Coordinates of C-alpha atoms and ligand atoms in Angstrom, one line a residue:
M1 CA 63.2 128.8 101.9
T2 CA 66.7 128.6 99.5
T3 CA 67.4 126.2 97.5
V4 CA 70.4 123.6 97.2
R5 CA 70.7 125.6 93.9
E6 CA 71.0 129.0 94.9
R7 CA 73.1 128.0 97.9
R8 CA 76.0 125.9 95.8
A9 CA 75.3 129.8 93.4
K10 CA 75.5 130.9 96.8
D11 CA 79.6 128.9 97.4
G12 CA 80.2 129.1 94.1
L13 CA 81.7 126.5 93.3
E14 CA 81.1 123.7 91.4
I15 CA 84.0 120.4 90.9
L16 CA 84.7 117.6 88.1
L17 CA 86.3 114.9 89.2
C18 CA 88.3 114.1 86.2
D19 CA 89.5 110.4 85.8
L20 CA 90.9 109.0 83.0
D21 CA 89.5 105.2 81.4
A22 CA 91.5 102.5 81.8
F23 CA 94.4 104.7 82.0
Y24 CA 98.0 102.4 81.7
A25 CA 95.8 100.2 79.2
S26 CA 94.4 102.8 77.1
V27 CA 97.8 105.0 77.0
E28 CA 98.4 100.8 75.1
Q29 CA 95.8 100.6 72.7
R30 CA 96.3 104.1 71.9
D31 CA 100.6 103.9 71.1
H32 CA 99.5 100.1 69.4
P33 CA 96.3 100.5 67.4
E34 CA 97.2 96.3 66.8
Y35 CA 96.1 95.8 70.7
R36 CA 93.0 98.5 70.3
G37 CA 89.9 96.3 70.5
K38 CA 91.5 93.6 72.4
P39 CA 92.4 92.4 76.1
V40 CA 95.0 94.2 77.0
I41 CA 96.2 93.8 80.6
V42 CA 99.5 95.8 82.1
G43 CA 100.8 94.3 85.8
G44 CA 103.3 91.9 86.4
S45 CA 103.5 88.7 84.9
P46 CA 101.3 85.9 84.5
T47 CA 103.9 83.6 85.6
G48 CA 105.8 85.0 88.3
R49 CA 103.4 86.3 91.0
G50 CA 102.4 89.8 89.9
V51 CA 98.8 91.6 90.3
V52 CA 97.3 92.1 87.6
S53 CA 98.0 97.3 87.6
T54 CA 95.2 97.7 85.0
C55 CA 93.2 96.0 82.3
S56 CA 90.8 97.1 79.7
Y57 CA 87.8 97.3 78.7
E58 CA 87.8 94.2 77.3
A59 CA 89.3 92.7 79.4
R60 CA 87.4 93.4 82.3
Q61 CA 84.6 91.6 80.6
F62 CA 85.9 88.3 81.6
G63 CA 86.0 89.3 85.4
V64 CA 89.7 90.8 85.4
H65 CA 90.6 93.9 87.6
S66 CA 93.2 95.5 89.6
A67 CA 94.8 93.7 92.2
M68 CA 94.0 90.1 90.9
P69 CA 96.8 87.2 90.7
S70 CA 97.9 87.7 87.1
A71 CA 97.4 84.0 86.9
K72 CA 94.3 85.0 88.2
A73 CA 93.5 86.1 84.9
K74 CA 95.6 84.6 82.7
Q75 CA 92.8 82.0 83.8
L76 CA 90.7 84.1 83.2
C77 CA 90.9 86.0 80.3
P78 CA 93.7 83.3 78.2
G79 CA 94.0 85.1 74.8
A80 CA 94.6 88.3 76.9
I81 CA 97.5 90.9 76.1
F82 CA 100.0 91.2 79.2
L83 CA 102.6 93.9 79.5
P84 CA 104.7 95.0 82.1
G85 CA 103.2 98.7 81.5
D86 CA 105.5 101.7 81.5
M87 CA 105.1 104.1 84.5
A88 CA 107.6 107.2 83.1
R89 CA 105.7 107.0 79.7
Y90 CA 102.5 107.2 81.7
R91 CA 103.6 110.2 84.2
R92 CA 105.1 111.3 81.4
V93 CA 101.4 111.6 79.6
S94 CA 99.2 111.9 83.0
E95 CA 101.3 115.3 82.9
Q96 CA 99.5 116.4 79.5
V97 CA 96.5 115.8 80.4
F98 CA 96.4 118.2 84.4
A99 CA 98.4 120.1 81.8
I100 CA 94.8 120.3 79.4
Y101 CA 93.1 120.7 82.7
E102 CA 95.1 123.9 83.7
R103 CA 93.8 125.3 81.0
F104 CA 90.4 125.7 82.5
T105 CA 91.0 126.6 86.2
P106 CA 94.4 126.8 88.5
D107 CA 91.4 125.0 91.3
I108 CA 93.1 122.0 90.7
E109 CA 93.8 119.6 93.2
I110 CA 95.4 116.1 91.9
V111 CA 94.4 113.1 93.7
S112 CA 96.4 110.6 91.7
I113 CA 98.5 109.8 88.0
D114 CA 95.2 109.9 86.4
E115 CA 91.8 111.8 88.5
A116 CA 92.0 115.4 88.7
Y117 CA 89.6 117.1 91.2
L118 CA 89.1 121.0 89.2
A119 CA 87.4 123.9 91.0
L120 CA 84.8 125.6 88.3
P121 CA 82.5 128.7 89.0
A122 CA 78.8 127.9 90.3
G123 CA 76.8 127.2 86.5
K124 CA 80.3 126.5 84.7
G125 CA 80.7 122.8 86.0
L126 CA 79.1 120.9 83.4
A127 CA 79.8 122.8 79.9
A128 CA 83.4 123.2 81.2
A129 CA 83.3 118.7 81.6
A130 CA 81.8 119.1 78.2
E131 CA 85.0 121.4 77.2
I132 CA 87.6 119.3 78.3
H133 CA 86.5 115.7 77.2
R134 CA 86.6 117.3 73.6
T135 CA 90.1 118.3 74.6
V136 CA 91.0 115.4 75.8
W137 CA 89.8 112.7 73.2
E138 CA 91.0 115.7 70.8
E139 CA 94.9 116.3 72.5
L140 CA 95.5 113.0 73.5
N141 CA 93.2 110.6 72.0
L142 CA 92.7 109.5 75.8
S143 CA 89.1 108.9 76.8
L144 CA 87.3 109.8 80.4
T145 CA 84.9 110.0 83.2
I146 CA 83.5 113.4 84.6
G147 CA 81.6 113.4 87.3
V148 CA 80.0 117.1 88.1
S149 CA 78.7 117.6 91.2
A150 CA 78.4 120.7 94.2
N151 CA 81.1 118.4 96.7
K152 CA 83.6 116.7 96.3
L153 CA 82.1 113.8 97.6
L154 CA 79.1 113.4 95.2
A155 CA 81.1 114.0 92.2
K156 CA 83.1 110.8 92.4
I157 CA 79.9 109.5 93.2
A158 CA 78.6 110.4 89.4
S159 CA 81.9 109.6 88.0
E160 CA 81.2 106.0 89.2
L161 CA 78.2 106.2 87.8
A162 CA 78.9 107.5 84.4
K163 CA 82.5 105.7 83.7
P164 CA 83.3 105.2 80.5
D165 CA 83.9 107.8 78.1
R166 CA 80.7 110.4 79.5
V167 CA 80.2 113.4 81.3
G168 CA 78.0 112.8 84.3
A169 CA 76.6 115.1 86.6
L170 CA 74.7 114.3 90.5
W171 CA 73.2 117.2 91.8
P172 CA 72.2 117.8 95.6
E173 CA 68.4 117.9 94.6
E174 CA 69.2 114.6 93.3
V175 CA 70.6 111.8 95.6
E176 CA 67.0 110.9 97.7
A177 CA 66.0 110.1 94.0
L178 CA 69.5 108.6 92.8
L179 CA 72.3 107.3 95.8
W180 CA 69.6 106.4 98.7
P181 CA 68.6 103.2 96.4
L182 CA 72.4 102.8 95.8
S183 CA 74.3 99.6 98.2
L184 CA 76.4 101.0 100.6
E185 CA 79.7 99.7 98.3
M186 CA 78.9 102.6 96.3
L187 CA 79.3 104.9 98.7
P188 CA 83.4 106.1 98.6
G189 CA 85.4 105.2 101.7
L190 CA 83.2 102.8 103.0
G191 CA 85.4 99.9 103.2
P192 CA 83.8 96.2 102.5
A193 CA 84.3 95.6 107.0
S194 CA 81.9 98.7 107.6
V195 CA 79.7 97.3 104.7
Q196 CA 79.4 94.2 106.4
K197 CA 78.9 95.3 109.5
L198 CA 75.8 97.5 108.6
N199 CA 74.7 95.0 106.3
R200 CA 74.3 92.6 109.5
I201 CA 71.7 95.1 111.3
G202 CA 69.8 96.1 108.1
I203 CA 71.5 98.6 107.0
T204 CA 72.5 97.9 102.8
T205 CA 71.1 100.7 100.9
I206 CA 72.9 104.3 101.0
G207 CA 69.1 105.1 101.5
H208 CA 68.8 103.2 105.1
L209 CA 72.2 105.1 106.2
A210 CA 70.8 107.9 106.1
A211 CA 67.9 107.7 107.3
A212 CA 69.5 105.4 110.5
P213 CA 69.6 106.2 114.4
F214 CA 72.7 108.2 114.9
D215 CA 72.7 106.6 117.7
L216 CA 72.7 103.4 117.0
L217 CA 74.9 104.4 114.3
Q218 CA 77.2 105.9 117.1
K219 CA 77.0 102.3 118.8
Y220 CA 79.3 100.8 116.0
F221 CA 81.5 103.6 114.4
G222 CA 82.1 106.3 117.6
K223 CA 83.7 109.1 115.7
S224 CA 83.5 108.3 112.3
A225 CA 80.0 108.3 112.1
L226 CA 78.3 111.6 111.5
T227 CA 80.9 111.7 108.7
L228 CA 78.8 108.4 108.0
Q229 CA 75.5 109.3 108.4
R230 CA 76.2 113.3 106.2
S231 CA 78.1 111.1 103.2
A232 CA 75.2 109.1 102.7
R233 CA 73.2 112.2 102.4
G234 CA 75.4 113.3 100.1
I235 CA 76.5 116.2 102.4
D236 CA 81.0 116.9 101.9
E237 CA 82.3 120.3 103.0
R238 CA 86.1 118.5 102.2
P239 CA 87.6 121.7 100.8
L240 CA 89.5 121.7 97.3
E241 CA 93.8 120.8 98.0
P242 CA 96.0 121.7 95.0
F243 CA 99.1 121.9 96.9
R244 CA 98.8 118.5 98.2
E245 CA 101.5 117.0 97.1
A246 CA 103.0 112.9 97.0
K247 CA 104.0 112.8 100.9
S248 CA 107.0 111.0 99.9
I249 CA 108.0 108.4 96.6
S250 CA 109.2 104.4 97.0
E251 CA 110.5 101.8 94.6
E252 CA 110.2 98.3 95.7
K253 CA 111.6 95.0 94.4
T254 CA 110.4 91.9 95.6
F255 CA 113.0 88.7 94.3
S256 CA 111.4 85.8 92.3
M257 CA 113.7 83.4 94.3
D258 CA 115.7 84.7 97.5
L259 CA 118.8 87.0 96.5
A260 CA 122.3 85.7 98.7
D261 CA 124.3 87.6 95.7
E262 CA 125.4 91.7 97.9
E263 CA 126.6 93.7 94.0
A264 CA 123.6 92.4 93.4
L265 CA 121.2 94.5 95.8
R266 CA 123.6 97.4 95.2
A267 CA 123.1 97.2 91.9
V268 CA 119.2 97.2 92.4
L269 CA 119.7 100.0 95.2
M270 CA 121.8 102.1 91.7
A271 CA 118.5 101.4 89.7
Q272 CA 115.8 102.4 92.0
A273 CA 118.5 105.2 93.8
E274 CA 118.4 106.3 89.7
S275 CA 114.6 105.7 89.5
L276 CA 113.6 108.0 92.8
G277 CA 116.0 110.3 91.4
Y278 CA 114.8 110.8 88.0
R279 CA 110.9 111.3 89.8
L280 CA 112.3 114.4 92.2
R281 CA 114.1 116.6 89.6
S282 CA 110.5 115.6 86.5
G283 CA 108.5 116.7 89.7
G284 CA 111.0 119.8 90.6
L285 CA 111.4 118.4 94.7
R286 CA 113.7 117.0 95.8
A287 CA 113.3 114.8 99.3
R288 CA 115.5 115.0 102.9
T289 CA 114.9 111.5 104.1
V290 CA 116.0 108.5 102.4
S291 CA 115.2 105.6 104.4
L292 CA 116.3 101.4 103.3
K293 CA 113.1 99.2 103.3
L294 CA 115.0 95.8 103.8
R295 CA 113.3 91.7 103.7
Y296 CA 115.7 89.0 105.6
A297 CA 114.9 85.4 104.6
D298 CA 112.9 84.5 106.9
F299 CA 110.9 87.6 106.4
R300 CA 111.2 89.9 109.1
T301 CA 111.7 93.2 107.0
I302 CA 112.7 96.7 108.1
T303 CA 113.2 100.8 107.5
R304 CA 115.9 102.3 108.3
D305 CA 115.6 106.4 107.5
R306 CA 118.2 108.8 107.3
T307 CA 118.0 112.5 106.9
L308 CA 120.5 114.5 104.4
P309 CA 122.6 117.4 105.5
A310 CA 120.2 119.4 103.7
P311 CA 117.3 117.6 100.5
T312 CA 118.6 116.6 97.4
D313 CA 117.9 115.1 93.9
R314 CA 120.3 113.5 92.9
D315 CA 121.0 110.3 91.8
L316 CA 123.9 109.6 92.9
E317 CA 123.7 110.8 96.8
L318 CA 120.3 108.5 96.8
Y319 CA 122.4 104.8 96.2
Q320 CA 124.7 106.3 98.9
T321 CA 122.8 107.3 101.0
A322 CA 121.1 104.1 100.5
I323 CA 124.0 101.8 100.6
E324 CA 125.4 103.5 103.7
L325 CA 122.2 102.0 105.5
F326 CA 122.3 99.2 104.1
T327 CA 125.7 98.5 105.4
I328 CA 124.5 98.6 108.4
H329 CA 121.7 97.1 108.8
K330 CA 122.0 94.3 105.9
G331 CA 122.1 91.1 108.5
R332 CA 122.8 87.7 107.2
P333 CA 121.8 86.8 103.7
P334 CA 120.1 86.9 101.1
W335 CA 117.1 89.2 101.2
R336 CA 113.8 88.4 99.8
L337 CA 112.1 92.5 99.4
V338 CA 115.0 95.6 98.8
G339 CA 112.7 99.5 98.7
L340 CA 114.2 102.6 98.2
R341 CA 111.5 105.6 100.0
V342 CA 112.7 109.2 99.4
S343 CA 110.2 111.7 102.4
G344 CA 110.2 115.3 103.9
L345 CA 109.6 116.2 100.1
V346 CA 110.1 120.4 98.9
S347 CA 110.3 121.5 96.1
G348 CA 112.5 123.5 93.9
Q349 CA 116.5 123.0 92.0
Q350 CA 118.3 121.5 93.5
I351 CA 121.1 125.1 94.8
S352 CA 124.9 123.2 94.7
I353 CA 128.1 125.2 96.8
F354 CA 129.3 122.3 95.0
D355 CA 128.6 123.4 91.8
S356 CA 131.3 124.5 90.4
L357 CA 133.2 122.0 91.3
P358 CA 134.2 119.3 88.2
A359 CA 133.6 116.2 89.4
E360 CA 129.4 117.8 91.5
K361 CA 128.8 119.5 87.4
K362 CA 129.7 116.1 86.0
E363 CA 127.3 113.9 87.5
M364 CA 124.5 117.4 87.1
E365 CA 125.0 116.7 83.5
L366 CA 124.3 112.9 83.4
E367 CA 121.5 113.5 85.1
Q368 CA 119.9 115.8 82.4
V369 CA 121.3 113.8 79.6
C370 CA 119.6 110.8 81.1
D371 CA 117.4 112.8 81.8
R372 CA 115.9 113.7 78.7
L373 CA 116.5 110.3 77.1
Q374 CA 114.6 108.6 79.9
D375 CA 112.1 111.6 78.6
K376 CA 112.8 110.7 75.4
Y377 CA 112.6 106.6 74.7
G378 CA 110.7 106.1 77.9
G379 CA 111.9 103.6 80.6
A380 CA 115.6 103.8 81.9
V381 CA 117.7 103.3 78.8
V382 CA 121.2 104.6 81.2
Y383 CA 122.2 102.9 83.2
R384 CA 125.5 103.4 85.1
A385 CA 127.9 100.4 85.3
R386 CA 127.0 98.9 88.2
R387 CA 124.1 98.4 86.4
L388 CA 125.6 97.2 83.9
L389 CA 127.8 94.8 85.7
K390 CA 125.6 92.8 87.5
P391 CA 122.2 92.8 85.8
P392 CA 119.2 93.9 88.5
P393 CA 117.6 89.3 89.3
E394 CA 114.3 88.8 87.1
I395 CA 111.8 90.7 89.1
D396 CA 108.1 90.0 88.9
Ligands
TTP1 P1 91.9 103.6 88.3 O1 91.4 105.2 87.6 O2 91.6 102.3 89.2 O3 91.5 103.0 87.1 P2 91.9 102.7 85.7 O4 92.1 103.9 85.0 O5 93.0 101.3 85.2 O6 89.8 102.4 85.2 P3 89.0 103.2 85.7 O7 88.2 103.5 83.5 O8 88.5 101.8 86.5 O9 88.8 104.7 85.9 O10 93.5 103.8 87.8 C1 94.3 104.8 87.6 C2 95.5 104.2 87.5 O11 96.6 103.0 88.8 C3 95.4 102.2 86.5 O12 95.4 102.8 85.2 C4 97.1 101.3 87.0 C5 97.0 101.9 88.2 N1 96.6 100.9 89.1 C6 97.2 100.2 89.3 O13 98.5 100.8 89.6 N2 97.4 99.3 90.5 C7 95.7 99.5 90.8 O14 94.7 98.8 92.1 C8 95.1 100.3 90.5 C9 93.4 100.4 91.0 C10 95.3 101.0 90.3
MG2 MG1 90.7 105.4 85.7

C-alpha cells in the first residue's frame, strides 16, 4: 500500500497559500511608525454608512473585524485610528509581494489583492515557505502567513490555523488528528446557513461530516454532498489556475445624500472612468464592455451595458461610453448610487489606428503622466478639469 507521502511525491506538487496579515492596516502601520502598536481601522468613516475593510490585530482585540459598520467599530474601540485607505498604494505593494513569489515559482494563482496559491515540487514547500516569509519581511517589512500542504484546501486551512506571521503545515495524514476535531466553520466554502443545517442534524465537527452517511448529506446538499464530504476528508483535486484573471473591474459610489445635480454625477463618472482606466493600464488590460449602474431615489437599480467596437484602456472612451448610457437611462433625478464596471477583459496594450492623430496622442500622453504621478504619490493626484468644476459630493 502506498503511503500518503509517497502519493504526494508521485503527484509531484506541494501547495502554499500565502496571505498577508491585516494587509491594508499593516501597510499603514509600516508607512506611519506612529500607528504601530495601535488599533488602526481602514474603511469607511465612522460618522457615515461605511464599513470596515480591515483592521490591525490591536483593533481585533476589541472585537472589530472586516465588513462591520465603521460606526459600530468606533463604539467597540473609541481610541482607534480610522483611515480611508489608499487602494492604489495597496495594489502597488501587492504587486511587489507577488513579484517576490515569482522568484520562487512560476506557478502562481492570484486569489485576491493579498492572497495567492503557489505550487512547488514535493518536498520543497516548507523550505520555500520559510524563505518567502523571511524575504517579504526583510524587503518589504510586511508580515504574512503561509499554509503548506498537498492541496489548496489543506494549505488554506493550514494558513488559517497558523495566522498571524507564521508558516504552518497541515498534511493529509494529519487530517484525522488535527482537522476532524475542528468545528465546521473552519472548513472553507461552508457558509453559515450550511453550518446551521448540519448542526441541526447533529453534525458539528469536520470529523462528523467526514463520517456522516453519504445518503443523509445528499438529501440535504444534493450535488454538493460529494465535494462537501471530500473536503471534510481533506481531499481536494482542484488544480492551480495560474491565468485566472479578474473578470471585471468596478467602481461604485453611494451618496450620503441623494444627488440631484447631473453635472456632479457626470464628475463622479469621470472620476470612476479615470480610476478604471488606471487600473486597466496598470494591469496591462483592456475592456470590451462598459456597464453603468444607477440607483434611483426609489431604490430601483438598473445596470446597462455597452460593448465597444474594440477593447479599450482609455479614460475618455470609458467616460464617453458611460455618458451615452447615462443619457439614455438617467431617468429622473435624484440618484442614490452610481457605478461603472468594465468587463470582457483582454490583455495587451492598446494599439490604435488613431495613434498618429494629434488629439489622441495628447490624450495618451496625458494619461501616462497621470499614471506616473498616481504611481508615485498614490491616489488620484491629477484630475481632469471636469472633476474640478464640480467636486464629487461627499461619500462614505
Ligand atoms: P483578508 O486577507 O481577508 O484580511 P487581512 O489581510 O486584512 O487580515 P488577515 O490577517 O486575517 O489575513 O483581506 C485582505 C484585504 O482585503 C484586507 O486587508 C482588506 C480587504 N478586505 C476588504 O476590503 N473587505 C473585506 O470584507 C475583507 C475581508 C477584506
Ligand atoms: Mg490577509
